[in-house]
Amino acid sequence: MGVMFARNYVLQSRDNVKRSKKQAVKSGNWIGLAPIGYLHLSDEQGEKNVIPDSERSPFIVKLFELYATGNYSLLKLAEEAEKVGFRTKKGKRVARSQIDSILKNPFYCGMMRTKYGLTEHHYKPLISSSLYQQAQDVSAAYYKKPHKKISEPFILRGMITCAHCGCTVTPEIHKKRYIYYSCTNAKGVCKKVYIREESLVESLSQYFDHIALSNQQIADVTSYLKKIHESENLFLTESLTALRNEQGRIPKRIGQMYDDKLDRLIDEKMYLEKVRDCKARQVKIIEQMARHEQAD
């Protein structure tokens, strides 16, 4: 009899926990580790909250903004993240797979994906829902039509189609110096005719000479460029702050590892390896800060 009561009590307790979690999720509470770009915070009453990580959240926003342009692959974003000093909470570089997970996570625009479905949370979003959707559209288009690696910066690449068949007009280099454009003839109805890039640019410039923007259009473009400039400056400042903070933590980390070695928590070999890693990271941080300051 006692075993039966005990079993019923365990089952009832488990059901209560499940109901409690489900109710918490429906109320917009996140259960589990906060996504990168957010931090857990507990107040004096022990109430837990999830707040933006001031050190990493600007990088999250920048990842979405860059990816939404359609000009960045996941590999390119990973390279950019490394350049600007975006690191995980453990101080490690952010891998391409992590960036993919970040870009697909709706938590950053105010929604959370749970076992009960997609639910709105009550924490501060880092990006707008429209920016998140733009990133998803780029991702969907990428997998439908993978981008080819662009080895040369041709100025008219992807901008011209054949007037006869509608196929793409593509560039290629002849004799290692001259750029020619020709129809891909994907439909097999065009003759192979080559046109020098200079001739195309000259023809197009004649049309551009007749284009004039109104005062309102000029004001709109100026305002847009100003916003981009301010956003870049803010990102640059926050990136430098993050790098300086990480730089300041490295000596403390080395000191802690030395204490661990003295306490025999780690051996001499591991200590030297960790110190070498920290020194290498210091050099990278200095290089990244120098690039940021030059950009400024």
Tab-separated table of C-alpha atoms in Angstrom:
chain	number	residue	atom	x	y	z
A	1	MET	CA	0.000	0.000	0.000
A	2	GLY	CA	2.810	2.391	0.931
A	3	VAL	CA	4.596	1.708	-2.377
A	4	MET	CA	1.413	2.542	-4.305
A	5	PHE	CA	0.972	5.859	-2.466
A	6	ALA	CA	4.628	6.721	-3.049
A	7	ARG	CA	4.320	5.965	-6.764
A	8	ASN	CA	1.150	8.058	-7.047
A	9	TYR	CA	2.873	10.921	-5.232
A	10	VAL	CA	5.823	10.825	-7.656
A	11	LEU	CA	3.520	10.760	-10.685
A	12	GLN	CA	1.427	13.611	-9.293
A	13	SER	CA	4.520	15.678	-8.558
A	14	ARG	CA	5.833	15.101	-12.074
A	15	ASP	CA	2.505	16.173	-13.560
A	16	ASN	CA	2.522	19.304	-11.398
A	17	VAL	CA	6.015	20.182	-12.625
A	18	LYS	CA	4.944	19.696	-16.250
A	19	ARG	CA	1.859	21.883	-15.763
A	20	SER	CA	3.957	24.518	-14.017
A	21	LYS	CA	6.472	24.616	-16.888
A	22	LYS	CA	3.726	24.763	-19.493
A	23	GLN	CA	2.044	27.639	-17.672
A	24	ALA	CA	5.381	29.467	-17.366
A	25	VAL	CA	5.984	29.129	-21.114
A	26	LYS	CA	2.451	30.320	-21.929
A	27	SER	CA	3.107	33.342	-19.711
A	28	GLY	CA	6.152	34.222	-21.824
A	29	ASN	CA	8.855	32.929	-19.479
A	30	TRP	CA	11.935	31.288	-20.938
A	31	ILE	CA	12.997	27.976	-19.395
A	32	GLY	CA	16.598	26.982	-19.947
A	33	LEU	CA	19.861	28.705	-20.818
A	34	ALA	CA	19.562	32.184	-22.281
A	35	PRO	CA	20.563	32.393	-25.977
A	36	ILE	CA	23.895	34.024	-26.746
A	37	GLY	CA	23.348	37.781	-26.661
A	38	TYR	CA	21.284	37.523	-23.467
A	39	LEU	CA	22.135	36.994	-19.793
A	40	HIS	CA	20.269	35.524	-16.832
A	41	LEU	CA	19.706	37.927	-13.945
A	42	SER	CA	18.115	37.360	-10.537
A	43	ASP	CA	16.732	40.188	-8.407
A	44	GLU	CA	16.757	40.442	-4.602
A	45	GLN	CA	13.564	38.374	-4.353
A	46	GLY	CA	15.158	35.586	-6.402
A	47	GLU	CA	12.997	36.288	-9.433
A	48	LYS	CA	14.870	35.321	-12.607
A	49	ASN	CA	14.973	37.535	-15.667
A	50	VAL	CA	16.625	37.448	-19.096
A	51	ILE	CA	18.253	40.683	-20.226
A	52	PRO	CA	20.315	41.685	-23.298
A	53	ASP	CA	24.045	41.108	-22.916
A	54	SER	CA	25.482	44.590	-23.505
A	55	GLU	CA	28.771	43.055	-24.632
A	56	ARG	CA	27.443	40.573	-27.203
A	57	SER	CA	23.988	41.808	-28.238
A	58	PRO	CA	25.381	44.433	-30.695
A	59	PHE	CA	27.150	41.633	-32.561
A	60	ILE	CA	23.891	39.661	-32.807
A	61	VAL	CA	22.118	42.657	-34.332
A	62	LYS	CA	24.985	43.174	-36.779
A	63	LEU	CA	24.887	39.529	-37.875
A	64	PHE	CA	21.206	39.856	-38.785
A	65	GLU	CA	21.749	43.175	-40.576
A	66	LEU	CA	24.634	41.830	-42.657
A	67	TYR	CA	22.931	38.548	-43.504
A	68	ALA	CA	19.688	40.308	-44.486
A	69	THR	CA	21.571	42.134	-47.258
A	70	GLY	CA	22.011	38.796	-49.052
A	71	ASN	CA	25.708	39.532	-49.601
A	72	TYR	CA	27.074	37.355	-46.801
A	73	SER	CA	27.302	33.576	-46.526
A	74	LEU	CA	27.525	31.878	-43.114
A	75	LEU	CA	31.249	31.356	-43.680
A	76	LYS	CA	31.736	35.042	-44.475
A	77	LEU	CA	29.766	36.019	-41.359
A	78	ALA	CA	31.948	33.723	-39.239
A	79	GLU	CA	35.029	35.463	-40.659
A	80	GLU	CA	33.530	38.900	-39.942
A	81	ALA	CA	32.632	37.825	-36.389
A	82	GLU	CA	36.228	36.746	-35.828
A	83	LYS	CA	37.534	40.074	-37.154
A	84	VAL	CA	35.381	42.232	-34.858
A	85	GLY	CA	36.018	40.091	-31.768
A	86	PHE	CA	32.627	38.410	-31.337
A	87	ARG	CA	33.194	35.552	-28.862
A	88	THR	CA	31.013	33.097	-26.952
A	89	LYS	CA	30.371	33.420	-23.216
A	90	LYS	CA	33.314	31.071	-22.704
A	91	GLY	CA	35.576	33.274	-24.811
A	92	LYS	CA	35.697	30.946	-27.810
A	93	ARG	CA	35.249	31.937	-31.461
A	94	VAL	CA	31.725	31.677	-32.822
A	95	ALA	CA	31.462	28.798	-35.307
A	96	ARG	CA	29.499	28.885	-38.554
A	97	SER	CA	26.966	26.400	-37.147
A	98	GLN	CA	26.381	28.702	-34.151
A	99	ILE	CA	25.767	31.664	-36.452
A	100	ASP	CA	23.279	29.557	-38.412
A	101	SER	CA	21.448	28.753	-35.149
A	102	ILE	CA	21.462	32.426	-34.140
A	103	LEU	CA	19.968	33.552	-37.453
A	104	LYS	CA	17.194	30.946	-37.210
A	105	ASN	CA	16.339	31.675	-33.574
A	106	PRO	CA	13.151	33.807	-33.295
A	107	PHE	CA	13.985	34.649	-29.658
A	108	TYR	CA	15.864	37.727	-30.886
A	109	CYS	CA	12.684	39.233	-32.376
A	110	GLY	CA	10.425	38.531	-29.387
A	111	MET	CA	9.276	34.947	-29.998
A	112	MET	CA	10.505	31.699	-28.464
A	113	ARG	CA	10.386	28.222	-29.962
A	114	THR	CA	9.282	25.641	-27.369
A	115	LYS	CA	7.847	22.114	-27.274
A	116	TYR	CA	4.430	23.775	-27.043
A	117	GLY	CA	4.980	25.751	-30.255
A	118	LEU	CA	6.024	29.309	-31.048
A	119	THR	CA	5.178	31.657	-28.168
A	120	GLU	CA	5.737	35.358	-27.565
A	121	HIS	CA	8.100	36.075	-24.655
A	122	HIS	CA	8.158	39.197	-22.477
A	123	TYR	CA	11.886	39.975	-22.720
A	124	LYS	CA	13.435	42.799	-24.721
A	125	PRO	CA	13.896	41.837	-28.416
A	126	LEU	CA	17.225	42.654	-30.047
A	127	ILE	CA	15.824	43.013	-33.579
A	128	SER	CA	12.524	43.721	-35.299
A	129	SER	CA	10.350	40.927	-36.647
A	130	SER	CA	10.777	42.364	-40.155
A	131	LEU	CA	14.588	42.096	-39.946
A	132	TYR	CA	14.257	38.515	-38.683
A	133	GLN	CA	11.959	37.672	-41.602
A	134	GLN	CA	14.380	39.232	-44.084
A	135	ALA	CA	17.101	36.929	-42.750
A	136	GLN	CA	14.802	33.905	-43.127
A	137	ASP	CA	13.971	34.918	-46.700
A	138	VAL	CA	17.670	35.175	-47.545
A	139	SER	CA	18.291	31.770	-45.973
A	140	ALA	CA	15.425	30.182	-47.920
A	141	ALA	CA	16.640	31.720	-51.180
A	142	TYR	CA	20.192	30.595	-50.481
A	143	TYR	CA	19.228	26.948	-50.121
A	144	LYS	CA	16.978	27.092	-53.174
A	145	LYS	CA	19.684	28.644	-55.293
A	146	PRO	CA	23.171	28.352	-53.724
A	147	HIS	CA	25.467	31.292	-54.370
A	148	LYS	CA	28.494	30.694	-56.518
A	149	LYS	CA	31.809	31.811	-55.139
A	150	ILE	CA	32.687	35.229	-56.518
A	151	SER	CA	36.406	35.349	-57.246
A	152	GLU	CA	36.539	38.683	-59.096
A	153	PRO	CA	34.703	41.962	-58.251
A	154	PHE	CA	33.013	42.577	-61.633
A	155	ILE	CA	31.002	45.785	-61.351
A	156	LEU	CA	28.081	44.672	-63.575
A	157	ARG	CA	27.848	41.057	-62.389
A	158	GLY	CA	24.235	39.910	-62.074
A	159	MET	CA	22.838	43.260	-63.244
A	160	ILE	CA	22.303	42.643	-66.972
A	161	THR	CA	20.102	40.237	-68.923
A	162	CYS	CA	20.113	39.506	-72.636
A	163	ALA	CA	17.550	41.567	-74.585
A	164	HIS	CA	17.073	38.692	-77.051
A	165	CYS	CA	16.508	35.648	-74.793
A	166	GLY	CA	16.371	37.067	-71.255
A	167	CYS	CA	19.281	34.958	-69.973
A	168	THR	CA	21.938	36.403	-67.687
A	169	VAL	CA	24.845	38.316	-69.201
A	170	THR	CA	28.007	37.235	-67.377
A	171	PRO	CA	31.591	38.557	-67.253
A	172	GLU	CA	34.822	36.718	-67.875
A	173	ILE	CA	38.460	37.707	-68.125
A	174	HIS	CA	40.363	37.374	-71.390
A	175	LYS	CA	44.174	37.435	-71.566
A	176	LYS	CA	44.287	37.917	-67.775
A	177	ARG	CA	43.377	41.617	-68.014
A	178	TYR	CA	40.410	42.387	-70.290
A	179	ILE	CA	36.842	41.946	-68.995
A	180	TYR	CA	34.212	40.865	-71.510
A	181	TYR	CA	30.484	40.236	-71.037
A	182	SER	CA	28.397	37.738	-72.995
A	183	CYS	CA	25.019	35.996	-72.821
A	184	THR	CA	25.095	32.618	-71.060
A	185	ASN	CA	22.832	31.328	-73.873
A	186	ALA	CA	21.119	28.981	-71.438
A	187	LYS	CA	18.217	28.592	-73.884
A	188	GLY	CA	20.484	27.866	-76.842
A	189	VAL	CA	19.090	30.589	-79.104
A	190	CYS	CA	21.814	33.272	-79.024
A	191	LYS	CA	25.125	33.660	-80.798
A	192	LYS	CA	28.199	34.160	-78.631
A	193	VAL	CA	28.887	37.878	-78.782
A	194	TYR	CA	31.413	39.521	-76.465
A	195	ILE	CA	31.277	43.152	-75.294
A	196	ARG	CA	34.062	44.937	-73.425
A	197	GLU	CA	33.152	46.142	-69.934
A	198	GLU	CA	34.306	49.675	-70.789
A	199	SER	CA	31.849	49.809	-73.705
A	200	LEU	CA	28.977	48.674	-71.469
A	201	VAL	CA	29.817	51.205	-68.771
A	202	GLU	CA	30.029	54.001	-71.362
A	203	SER	CA	26.626	53.061	-72.827
A	204	LEU	CA	24.988	52.875	-69.417
A	205	SER	CA	26.505	56.184	-68.268
A	206	GLN	CA	24.607	57.972	-71.028
A	207	TYR	CA	21.345	56.845	-69.430
A	208	PHE	CA	22.547	57.758	-65.942
A	209	ASP	CA	23.286	61.297	-67.115
A	210	HIS	CA	19.543	61.798	-67.702
A	211	ILE	CA	18.574	60.549	-64.228
A	212	ALA	CA	17.919	63.300	-61.708
A	213	LEU	CA	16.755	62.868	-58.122
A	214	SER	CA	14.195	65.190	-56.604
A	215	ASN	CA	15.063	67.185	-53.487
A	216	GLN	CA	12.931	64.819	-51.395
A	217	GLN	CA	14.721	61.761	-52.809
A	218	ILE	CA	18.098	63.357	-52.105
A	219	ALA	CA	16.982	64.106	-48.539
A	220	ASP	CA	15.752	60.515	-48.090
A	221	VAL	CA	19.026	59.050	-49.370
A	222	THR	CA	21.051	61.432	-47.193
A	223	SER	CA	18.998	60.505	-44.122
A	224	TYR	CA	19.386	56.796	-44.868
A	225	LEU	CA	23.165	57.088	-45.305
A	226	LYS	CA	23.398	59.110	-42.103
A	227	LYS	CA	21.567	56.385	-40.180
A	228	ILE	CA	23.905	53.742	-41.608
A	229	HIS	CA	26.927	55.856	-40.623
A	230	GLU	CA	25.611	56.332	-37.080
A	231	SER	CA	24.871	52.611	-36.804
A	232	GLU	CA	28.397	51.751	-37.982
A	233	ASN	CA	29.928	54.179	-35.480
A	234	LEU	CA	27.843	52.726	-32.643
A	235	PHE	CA	28.805	49.182	-33.621
A	236	LEU	CA	32.474	50.195	-33.837
A	237	THR	CA	32.360	51.761	-30.365
A	238	GLU	CA	30.618	48.751	-28.817
A	239	SER	CA	33.047	46.364	-30.534
A	240	LEU	CA	36.027	48.245	-29.116
A	241	THR	CA	34.447	48.201	-25.656
A	242	ALA	CA	33.918	44.433	-25.874
A	243	LEU	CA	37.522	43.896	-26.981
A	244	ARG	CA	38.893	46.101	-24.187
A	245	ASN	CA	36.783	44.236	-21.619
A	246	GLU	CA	38.044	40.890	-22.877
A	247	GLN	CA	41.606	42.204	-22.885
A	248	GLY	CA	41.192	43.227	-19.239
A	249	ARG	CA	39.945	39.769	-18.254
A	250	ILE	CA	42.900	37.865	-19.693
A	251	PRO	CA	45.449	38.713	-16.935
A	252	LYS	CA	42.867	37.660	-14.317
A	253	ARG	CA	42.292	34.435	-16.202
A	254	ILE	CA	46.037	33.721	-16.299
A	255	GLY	CA	46.258	34.503	-12.581
A	256	GLN	CA	43.419	32.077	-11.838
A	257	MET	CA	45.098	29.363	-13.878
A	258	TYR	CA	48.327	29.934	-11.934
A	259	ASP	CA	46.403	29.476	-8.678
A	260	ASP	CA	44.876	26.289	-10.107
A	261	LYS	CA	48.374	25.042	-10.911
A	262	LEU	CA	49.583	25.789	-7.376
A	263	ASP	CA	46.546	23.997	-5.972
A	264	ARG	CA	47.341	21.094	-8.331
A	265	LEU	CA	43.975	21.351	-10.060
A	266	ILE	CA	45.854	21.430	-13.369
A	267	ASP	CA	49.346	20.234	-14.246
A	268	GLU	CA	52.262	22.259	-15.608
A	269	LYS	CA	51.651	21.174	-19.203
A	270	MET	CA	48.011	22.243	-19.225
A	271	TYR	CA	48.900	25.516	-17.471
A	272	LEU	CA	51.465	26.398	-20.152
A	273	GLU	CA	49.042	25.476	-22.951
A	274	LYS	CA	46.313	27.676	-21.475
A	275	VAL	CA	48.708	30.581	-20.960
A	276	ARG	CA	49.893	30.236	-24.551
A	277	ASP	CA	46.278	30.348	-25.751
A	278	CYS	CA	45.633	33.467	-23.685
A	279	LYS	CA	48.748	35.184	-25.033
A	280	ALA	CA	47.719	34.341	-28.604
A	281	ARG	CA	44.263	35.763	-27.936
A	282	GLN	CA	45.852	38.934	-26.542
A	283	VAL	CA	47.753	39.433	-29.787
A	284	LYS	CA	44.559	38.942	-31.840
A	285	ILE	CA	42.664	41.415	-29.665
A	286	ILE	CA	45.379	44.039	-30.159
A	287	GLU	CA	45.246	43.483	-33.939
A	288	GLN	CA	41.436	43.737	-33.976
A	289	MET	CA	41.482	46.903	-31.884
A	290	ALA	CA	44.046	48.442	-34.242
A	291	ARG	CA	41.805	47.679	-37.256
A	292	HIS	CA	38.793	49.190	-35.464
A	293	GLU	CA	40.712	52.346	-34.562
A	294	GLN	CA	41.948	52.725	-38.141
A	295	ALA	CA	38.371	52.333	-39.398
A	296	ASP	CA	37.280	55.036	-36.975
